Short mmCIF file of C-alpha atoms in Angstrom, two decimals:
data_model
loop_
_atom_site.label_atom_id
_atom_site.label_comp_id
_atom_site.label_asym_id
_atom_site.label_seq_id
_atom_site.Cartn_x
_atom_site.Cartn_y
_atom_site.Cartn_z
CA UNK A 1036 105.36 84.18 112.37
CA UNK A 1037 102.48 82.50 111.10
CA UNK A 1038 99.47 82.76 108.71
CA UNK A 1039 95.80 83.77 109.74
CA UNK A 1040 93.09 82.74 108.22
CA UNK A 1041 89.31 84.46 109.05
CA UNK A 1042 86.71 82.51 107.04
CA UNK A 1043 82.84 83.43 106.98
CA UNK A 1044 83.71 85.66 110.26
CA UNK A 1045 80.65 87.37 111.42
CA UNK A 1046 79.89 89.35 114.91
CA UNK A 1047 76.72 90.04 116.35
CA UNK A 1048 74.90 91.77 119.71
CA UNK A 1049 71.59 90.89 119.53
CA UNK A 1050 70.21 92.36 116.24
CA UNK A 1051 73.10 94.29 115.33
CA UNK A 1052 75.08 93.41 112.83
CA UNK A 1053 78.91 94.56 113.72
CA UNK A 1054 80.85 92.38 110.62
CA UNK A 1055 79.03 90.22 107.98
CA UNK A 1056 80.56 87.33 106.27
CA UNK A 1057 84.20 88.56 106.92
CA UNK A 1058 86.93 86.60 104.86
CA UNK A 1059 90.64 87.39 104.76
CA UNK A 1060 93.66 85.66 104.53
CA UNK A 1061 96.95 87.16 106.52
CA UNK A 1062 99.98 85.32 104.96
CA UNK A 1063 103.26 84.39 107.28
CA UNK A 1064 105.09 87.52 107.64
CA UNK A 1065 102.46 89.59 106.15
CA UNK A 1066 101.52 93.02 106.91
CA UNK A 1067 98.15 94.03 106.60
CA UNK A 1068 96.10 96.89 107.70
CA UNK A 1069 92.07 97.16 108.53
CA UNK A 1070 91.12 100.17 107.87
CA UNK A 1071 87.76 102.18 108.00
CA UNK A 1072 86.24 105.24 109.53
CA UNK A 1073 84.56 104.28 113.31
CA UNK A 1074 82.06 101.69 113.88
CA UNK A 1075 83.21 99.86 110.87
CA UNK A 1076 84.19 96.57 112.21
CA UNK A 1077 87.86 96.71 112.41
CA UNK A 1078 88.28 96.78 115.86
CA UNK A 1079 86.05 94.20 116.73
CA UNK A 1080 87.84 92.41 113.77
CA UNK A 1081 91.03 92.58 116.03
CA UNK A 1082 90.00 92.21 119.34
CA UNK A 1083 87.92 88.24 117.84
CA UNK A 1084 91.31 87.56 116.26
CA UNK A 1085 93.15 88.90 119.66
CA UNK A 1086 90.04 85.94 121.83
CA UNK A 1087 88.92 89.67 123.72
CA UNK A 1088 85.64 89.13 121.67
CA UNK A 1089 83.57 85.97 121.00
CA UNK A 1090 83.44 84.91 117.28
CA UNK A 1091 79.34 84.53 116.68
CA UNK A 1092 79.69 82.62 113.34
CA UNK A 1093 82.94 81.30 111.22
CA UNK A 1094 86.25 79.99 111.86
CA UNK A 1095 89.73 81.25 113.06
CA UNK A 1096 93.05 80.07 112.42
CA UNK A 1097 96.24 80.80 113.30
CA UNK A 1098 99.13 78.47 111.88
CA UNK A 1099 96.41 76.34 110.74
CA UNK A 1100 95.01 75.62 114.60
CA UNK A 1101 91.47 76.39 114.53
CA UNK A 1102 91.17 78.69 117.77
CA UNK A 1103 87.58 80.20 118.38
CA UNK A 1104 87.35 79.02 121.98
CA UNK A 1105 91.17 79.21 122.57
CA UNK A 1106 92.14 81.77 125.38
CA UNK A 1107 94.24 84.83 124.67
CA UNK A 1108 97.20 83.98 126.08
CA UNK A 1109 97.12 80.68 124.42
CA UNK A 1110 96.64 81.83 121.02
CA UNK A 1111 100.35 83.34 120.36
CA UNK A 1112 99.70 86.44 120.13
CA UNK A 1113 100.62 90.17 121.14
CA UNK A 1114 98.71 92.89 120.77
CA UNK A 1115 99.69 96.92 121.27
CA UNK A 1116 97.29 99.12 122.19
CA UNK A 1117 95.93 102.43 121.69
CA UNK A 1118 95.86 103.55 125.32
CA UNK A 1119 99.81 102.21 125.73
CA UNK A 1120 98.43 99.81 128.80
CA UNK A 1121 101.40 100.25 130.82
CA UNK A 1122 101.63 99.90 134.68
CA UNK A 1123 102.41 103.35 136.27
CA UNK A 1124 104.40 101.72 139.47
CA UNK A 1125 106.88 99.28 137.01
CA UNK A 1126 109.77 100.67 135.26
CA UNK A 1127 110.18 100.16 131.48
CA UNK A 1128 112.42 97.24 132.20
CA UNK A 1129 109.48 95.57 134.39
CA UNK A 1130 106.86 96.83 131.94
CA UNK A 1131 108.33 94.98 129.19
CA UNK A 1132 109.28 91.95 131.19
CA UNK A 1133 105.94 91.27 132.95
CA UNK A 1134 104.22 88.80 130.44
CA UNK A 1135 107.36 86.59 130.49
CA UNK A 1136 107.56 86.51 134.47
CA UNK A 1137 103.76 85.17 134.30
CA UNK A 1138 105.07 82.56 132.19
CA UNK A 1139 107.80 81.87 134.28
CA UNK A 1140 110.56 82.13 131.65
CA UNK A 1141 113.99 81.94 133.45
CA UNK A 1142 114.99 85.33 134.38
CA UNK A 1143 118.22 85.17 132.62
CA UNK A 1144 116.47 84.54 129.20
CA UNK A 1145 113.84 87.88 130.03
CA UNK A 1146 117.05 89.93 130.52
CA UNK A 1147 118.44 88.85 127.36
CA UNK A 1148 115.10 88.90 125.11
CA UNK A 1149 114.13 92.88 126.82
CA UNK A 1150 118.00 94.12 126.48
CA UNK A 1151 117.54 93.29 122.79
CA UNK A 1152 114.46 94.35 122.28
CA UNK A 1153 115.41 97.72 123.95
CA UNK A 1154 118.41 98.00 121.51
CA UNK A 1155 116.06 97.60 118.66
CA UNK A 1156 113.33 100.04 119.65
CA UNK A 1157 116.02 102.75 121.14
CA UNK A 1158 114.46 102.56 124.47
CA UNK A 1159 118.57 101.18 126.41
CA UNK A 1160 118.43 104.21 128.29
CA UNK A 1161 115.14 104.61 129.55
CA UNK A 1162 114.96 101.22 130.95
CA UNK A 1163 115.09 102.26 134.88
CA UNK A 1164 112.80 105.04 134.66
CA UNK A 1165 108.30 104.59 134.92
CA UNK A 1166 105.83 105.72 132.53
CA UNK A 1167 105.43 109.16 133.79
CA UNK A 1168 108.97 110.38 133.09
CA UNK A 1169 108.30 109.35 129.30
CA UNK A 1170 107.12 110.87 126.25
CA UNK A 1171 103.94 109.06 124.16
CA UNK A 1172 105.79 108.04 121.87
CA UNK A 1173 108.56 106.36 124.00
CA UNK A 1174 106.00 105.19 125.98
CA UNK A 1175 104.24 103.59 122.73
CA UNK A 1176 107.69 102.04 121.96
CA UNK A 1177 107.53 100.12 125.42
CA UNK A 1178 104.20 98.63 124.58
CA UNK A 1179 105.62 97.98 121.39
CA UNK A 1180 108.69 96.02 123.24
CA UNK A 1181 106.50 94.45 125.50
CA UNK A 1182 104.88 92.99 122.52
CA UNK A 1183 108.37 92.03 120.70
CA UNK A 1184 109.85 90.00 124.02
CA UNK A 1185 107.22 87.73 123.70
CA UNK A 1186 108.33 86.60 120.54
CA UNK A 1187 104.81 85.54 119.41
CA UNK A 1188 103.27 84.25 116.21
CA UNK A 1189 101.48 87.13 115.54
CA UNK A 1190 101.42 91.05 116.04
CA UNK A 1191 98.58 92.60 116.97
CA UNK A 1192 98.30 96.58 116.98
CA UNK A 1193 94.74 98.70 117.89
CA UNK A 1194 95.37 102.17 116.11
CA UNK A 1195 98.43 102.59 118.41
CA UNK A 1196 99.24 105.90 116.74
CA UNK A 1197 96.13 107.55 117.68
CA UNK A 1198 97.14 109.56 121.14
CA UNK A 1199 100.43 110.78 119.19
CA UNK A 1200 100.53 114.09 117.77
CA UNK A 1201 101.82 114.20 114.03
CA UNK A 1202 105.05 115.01 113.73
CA UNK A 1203 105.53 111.71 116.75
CA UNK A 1204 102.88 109.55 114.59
CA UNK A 1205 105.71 110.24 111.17
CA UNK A 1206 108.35 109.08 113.42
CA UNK A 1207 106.36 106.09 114.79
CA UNK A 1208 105.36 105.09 111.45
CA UNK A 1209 109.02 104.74 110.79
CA UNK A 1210 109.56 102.85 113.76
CA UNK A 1211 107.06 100.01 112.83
CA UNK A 1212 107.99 99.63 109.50
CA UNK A 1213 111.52 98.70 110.53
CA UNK A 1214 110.14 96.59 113.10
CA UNK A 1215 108.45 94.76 110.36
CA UNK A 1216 111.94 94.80 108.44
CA UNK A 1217 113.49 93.67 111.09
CA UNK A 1218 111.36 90.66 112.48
CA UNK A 1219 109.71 89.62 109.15
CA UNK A 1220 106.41 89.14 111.72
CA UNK A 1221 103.17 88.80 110.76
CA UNK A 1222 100.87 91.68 111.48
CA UNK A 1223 97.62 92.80 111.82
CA UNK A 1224 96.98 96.76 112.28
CA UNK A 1225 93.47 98.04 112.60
CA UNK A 1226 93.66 102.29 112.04
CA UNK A 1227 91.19 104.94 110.16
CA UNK A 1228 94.12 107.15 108.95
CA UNK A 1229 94.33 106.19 104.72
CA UNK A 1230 97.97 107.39 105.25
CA UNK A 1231 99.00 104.82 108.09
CA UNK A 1232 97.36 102.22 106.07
CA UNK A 1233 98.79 103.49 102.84
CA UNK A 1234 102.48 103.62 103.98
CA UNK A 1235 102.58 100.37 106.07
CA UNK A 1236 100.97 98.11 104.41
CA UNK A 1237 101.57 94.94 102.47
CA UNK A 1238 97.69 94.98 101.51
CA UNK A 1239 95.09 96.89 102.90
CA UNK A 1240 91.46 95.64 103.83
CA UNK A 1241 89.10 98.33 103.44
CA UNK A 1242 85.52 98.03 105.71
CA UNK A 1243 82.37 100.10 105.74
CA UNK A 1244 79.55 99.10 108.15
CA UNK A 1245 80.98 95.72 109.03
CA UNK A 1246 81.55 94.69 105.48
CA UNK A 1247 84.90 94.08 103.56
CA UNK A 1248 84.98 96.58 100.27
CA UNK A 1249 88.60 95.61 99.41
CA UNK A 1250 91.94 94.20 99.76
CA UNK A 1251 94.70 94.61 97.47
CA UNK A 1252 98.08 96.58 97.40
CA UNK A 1253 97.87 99.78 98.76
CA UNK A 1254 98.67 101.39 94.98
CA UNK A 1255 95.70 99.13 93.81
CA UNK A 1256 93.62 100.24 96.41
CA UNK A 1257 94.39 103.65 95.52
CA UNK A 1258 94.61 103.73 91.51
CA UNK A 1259 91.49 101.04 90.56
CA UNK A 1260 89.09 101.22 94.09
CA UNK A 1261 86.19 98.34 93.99
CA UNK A 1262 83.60 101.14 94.52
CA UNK A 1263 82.68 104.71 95.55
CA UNK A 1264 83.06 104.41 98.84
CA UNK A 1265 86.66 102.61 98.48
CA UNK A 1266 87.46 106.00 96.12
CA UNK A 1267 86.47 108.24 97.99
CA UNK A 1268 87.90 106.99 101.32
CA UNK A 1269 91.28 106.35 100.18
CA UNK A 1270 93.16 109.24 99.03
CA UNK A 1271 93.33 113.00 99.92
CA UNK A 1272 91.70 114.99 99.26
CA UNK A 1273 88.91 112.56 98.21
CA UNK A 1274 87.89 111.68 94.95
CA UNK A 1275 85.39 113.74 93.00
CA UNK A 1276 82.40 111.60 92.16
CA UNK A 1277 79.84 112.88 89.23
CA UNK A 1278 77.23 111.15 87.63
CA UNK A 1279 76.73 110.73 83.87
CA UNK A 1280 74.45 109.54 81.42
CA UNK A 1281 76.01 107.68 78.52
CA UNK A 1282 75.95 107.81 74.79
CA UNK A 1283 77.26 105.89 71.72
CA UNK A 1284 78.94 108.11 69.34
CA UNK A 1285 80.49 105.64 66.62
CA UNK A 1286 83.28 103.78 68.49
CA UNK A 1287 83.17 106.39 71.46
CA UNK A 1288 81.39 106.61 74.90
CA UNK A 1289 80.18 110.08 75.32
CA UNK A 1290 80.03 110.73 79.32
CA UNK A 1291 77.61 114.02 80.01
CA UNK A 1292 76.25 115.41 83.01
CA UNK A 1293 77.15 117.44 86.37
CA UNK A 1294 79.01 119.91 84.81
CA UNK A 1295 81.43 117.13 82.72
CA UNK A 1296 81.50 116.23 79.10
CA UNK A 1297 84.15 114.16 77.35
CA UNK A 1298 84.45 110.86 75.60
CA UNK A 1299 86.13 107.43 77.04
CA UNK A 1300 87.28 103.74 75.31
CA UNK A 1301 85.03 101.69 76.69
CA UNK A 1302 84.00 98.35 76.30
CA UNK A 1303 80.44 98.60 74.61
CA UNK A 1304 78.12 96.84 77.33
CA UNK A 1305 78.27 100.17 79.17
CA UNK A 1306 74.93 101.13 81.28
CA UNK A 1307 73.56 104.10 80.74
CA UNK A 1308 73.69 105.57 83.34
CA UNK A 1309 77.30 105.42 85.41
CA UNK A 1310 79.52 107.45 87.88
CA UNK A 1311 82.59 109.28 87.05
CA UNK A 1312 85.68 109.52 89.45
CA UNK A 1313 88.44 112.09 88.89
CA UNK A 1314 91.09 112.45 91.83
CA UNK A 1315 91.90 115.82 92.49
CA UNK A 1316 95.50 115.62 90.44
CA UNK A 1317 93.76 114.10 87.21
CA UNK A 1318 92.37 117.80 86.25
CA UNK A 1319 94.65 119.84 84.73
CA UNK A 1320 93.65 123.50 82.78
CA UNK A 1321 92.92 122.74 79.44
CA UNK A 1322 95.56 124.11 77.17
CA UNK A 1323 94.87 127.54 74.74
CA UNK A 1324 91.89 126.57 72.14
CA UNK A 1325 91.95 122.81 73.69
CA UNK A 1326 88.22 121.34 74.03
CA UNK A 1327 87.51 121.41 77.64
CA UNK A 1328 85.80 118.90 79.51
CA UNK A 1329 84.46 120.92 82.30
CA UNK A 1330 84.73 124.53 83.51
CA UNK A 1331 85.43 125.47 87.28
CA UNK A 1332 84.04 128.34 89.04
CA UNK A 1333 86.59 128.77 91.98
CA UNK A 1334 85.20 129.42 95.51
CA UNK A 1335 88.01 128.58 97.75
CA UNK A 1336 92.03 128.13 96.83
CA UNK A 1337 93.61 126.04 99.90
CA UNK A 1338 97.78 127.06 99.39
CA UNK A 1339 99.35 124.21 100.83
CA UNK A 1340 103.42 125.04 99.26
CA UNK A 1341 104.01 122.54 97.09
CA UNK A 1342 100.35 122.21 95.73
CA UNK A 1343 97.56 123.99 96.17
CA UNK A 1344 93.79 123.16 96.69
CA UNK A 1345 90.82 124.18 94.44
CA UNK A 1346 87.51 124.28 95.58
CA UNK A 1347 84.62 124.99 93.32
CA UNK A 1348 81.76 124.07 91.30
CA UNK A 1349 81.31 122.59 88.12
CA UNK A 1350 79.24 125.30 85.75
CA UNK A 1351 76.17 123.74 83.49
CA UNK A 1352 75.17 121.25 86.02
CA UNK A 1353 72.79 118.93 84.32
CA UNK A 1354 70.09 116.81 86.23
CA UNK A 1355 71.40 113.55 86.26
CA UNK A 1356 68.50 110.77 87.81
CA UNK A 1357 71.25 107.63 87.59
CA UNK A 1358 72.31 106.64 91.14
CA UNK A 1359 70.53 105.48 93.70
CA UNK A 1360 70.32 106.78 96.91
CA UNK A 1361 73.18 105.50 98.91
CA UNK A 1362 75.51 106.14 96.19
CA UNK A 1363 73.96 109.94 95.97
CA UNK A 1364 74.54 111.04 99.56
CA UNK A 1365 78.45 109.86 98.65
CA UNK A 1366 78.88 112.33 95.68
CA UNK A 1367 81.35 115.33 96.12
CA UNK A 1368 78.98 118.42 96.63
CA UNK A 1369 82.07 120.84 95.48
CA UNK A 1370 84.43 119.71 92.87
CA UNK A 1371 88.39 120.01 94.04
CA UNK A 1372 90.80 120.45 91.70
CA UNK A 1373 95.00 119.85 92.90
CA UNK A 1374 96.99 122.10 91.20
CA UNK A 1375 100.71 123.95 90.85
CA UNK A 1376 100.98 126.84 93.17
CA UNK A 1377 102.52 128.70 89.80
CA UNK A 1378 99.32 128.21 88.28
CA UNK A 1379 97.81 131.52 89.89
CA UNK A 1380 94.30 130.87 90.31
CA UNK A 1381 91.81 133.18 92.18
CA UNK A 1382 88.77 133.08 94.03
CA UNK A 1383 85.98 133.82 91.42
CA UNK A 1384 87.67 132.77 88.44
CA UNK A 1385 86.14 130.59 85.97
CA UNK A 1386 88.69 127.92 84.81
CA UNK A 1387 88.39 125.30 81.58
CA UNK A 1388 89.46 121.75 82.60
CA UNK A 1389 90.27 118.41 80.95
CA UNK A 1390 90.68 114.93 83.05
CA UNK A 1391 93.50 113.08 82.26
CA UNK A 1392 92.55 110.10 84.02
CA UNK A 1393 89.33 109.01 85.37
CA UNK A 1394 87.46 105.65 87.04
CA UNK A 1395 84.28 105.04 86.04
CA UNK A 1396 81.48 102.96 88.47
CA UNK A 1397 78.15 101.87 87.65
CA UNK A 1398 74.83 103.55 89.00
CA UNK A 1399 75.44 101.13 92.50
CA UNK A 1400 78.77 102.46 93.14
CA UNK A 1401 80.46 99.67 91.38
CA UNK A 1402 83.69 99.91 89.88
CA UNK A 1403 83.18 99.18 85.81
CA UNK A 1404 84.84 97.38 84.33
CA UNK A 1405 85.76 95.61 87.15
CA UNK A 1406 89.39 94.18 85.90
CA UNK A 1407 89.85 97.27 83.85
CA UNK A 1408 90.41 101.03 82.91
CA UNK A 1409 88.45 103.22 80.89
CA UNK A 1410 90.79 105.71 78.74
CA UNK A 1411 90.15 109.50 78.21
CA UNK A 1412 90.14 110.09 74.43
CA UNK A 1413 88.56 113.83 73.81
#
């Protein structure tokens, strides 16, 4: 295993701008996961790290070795693919042993590295047969041993779950994680499913139009986002975004507007005009003769078992002028609200809710404070 370091990574074609500035640290042993919807950069992220695309500005290192103009196969890497990239004539066996016959590694040594490989990803039986007679996902475990036998420095995978359907991506899932476990490697996953990214990895790197919004922990990710579009990516379903104007009422921060009134602990340099984010989960009916802080009219209930999904509008909209324009086209149009299935709630019904948590971001999309929370207070 070994560390990866991207510093001032950009990638260009001509006038277009495919990542800006890109700077992220992989530690030894590390798993982290790009992740963004399409055309955000990841990919091309990968496949610069992987030498399939030319860096255009920055540096690369692997293990310390700076390696912009260093081939592929020199680099120490393996990569797994979306598409599986197996040969239809070779059997698993010669599927998984083809980049070490390249190399010209004795043969008794390939026998011994692809016999435990196939042990570890299940695959002992399935060893004679060719890609046809396989399912995708044992077929995804074969690219995933060919990867493994080369012992390299670093893993490489390209939204490898993709082609799977979802009950094979669960299992899959589960199978890379204890790969992980199991070789204490160092990877790099590129995907643009939040729940991939959320249950694999060590950190996760979250990009939007070439540009790096975030990396923490997946819980920090998830519970204090950088910005609007980190909160409203990451999590279903996503965040509910409503803009506010603000107002000092003694040692209180009054938050009004869009349908929401309540008042936060704040620090007192708070703009006027802000952004507030409540996840689906942190409304809950306000109790008998409780204050609400906003009332739902109820336009579509989505049963899903153990929870159920409200879709409606917040009543008493008020015109709020705060955001600018990108951060406007981001805001929820219908408010959701996740709820008990024993709390019966109808189409048409009109229900009082308080937040019990919320995020609050400035009129750019900002998270504010940035190293902080905002508590609910009334």
């Amino acid at each position: 295993m070994a560390e990866v370091q991207l510093a001032d990574i950009e990638k260009s074609y001509g006038d277009v701008h495919v990542v800006r500035r890109l700077n992220l640290q992989v530690a030894a042993g590390e798993f982290l996961v790009l992740v963004g919807a399409s055309g955000c950069g990841k990919s091309t992220t990968l496949r610069m790290v992987a030498g399939l695309e030319s860096i255009t500005r920055g540096e690369l290192r692997i293990g310390g070795r700076l390696v912009n103009d260093v081939a592929p196969r020199d680099r120490d890497i393996a990569m797994v693919f979306q598409s599986y990239a197996l040969y239809p004539h070779m059997t698993v066996y010669d599927n998984m042993a083809f980049g070490l016959t390249l190399r010209k590694v004795p043969k008794a040594e390939i026998a011994e590295r692809v016999q435990a490989a196939a042990a570890m990803l299940g695959l002992g039986d399935l060893l004679a047969r060719k890609p046809a007679a396989l399912s995708g996902g044992q077929r995804q475990r074969v690219a995933m041993g060919r990867a493994v036998v080369r012992q390299p420095a670093v893993f490489l995978f390209d939204e490898p779950l993709s082609n799977l359907d979802a009950k094979l991506r669960v299992q899959m899932r589960l199978e890379i994680a204890k790969l992980h476990k199991r070789l204490n490697a160092t990877i790099l996953y590129v995907t643009h499913d939040q729940v991939e990214a959320m249950t694999l990895a060590d950190r996760i790197a979250v990009m939007h139009e070439g540009v790096l919004q975030q990396c923490a922990a997946p819980q920090t990710v998830y519970n204090a986002p950088a910005n609007t579009y980190v909160a409203t990516f990451i999590g279903s379903p996503a965040m509910n975004l409503l803009p506010v104007r603000t107002e000092w009422q003694g040692d209180q921060l009054r938050l009004r507007g869009s349908g929401l009134d309540l008042r936060a602990a704040a620090p007192a340099d708070a703009p006027a005009e802000m952004v507030v984010g409540v996840r689906p989960q942190d409304w809950r009916r306000a109790p008998a003769g409780a204050a609400a802080h906003a009332r739902l009219r109820v336009e579509v209930t989505e049963p899903l078992g153990a929870e159920t999904n409200v879709f409606g509008a917040l009543t008493a909209q008020d015109p709020v002028a705060a955001t600018d324009p990108t951060t406007r086209q981001r805001l929820a149009s219908a408010t959701i609200w996740r709820t008990d299935p024993a709390d019966l709630v109808r189409d048409g019904d009109e229900v009082d809710l308080q937040v019990t948590r919320l995020h609050l971001f400035d009129a750019a999309g900002q998270r504010w404070p940035a190293d902080g929370d905002v508590g609910v207070l009334s």
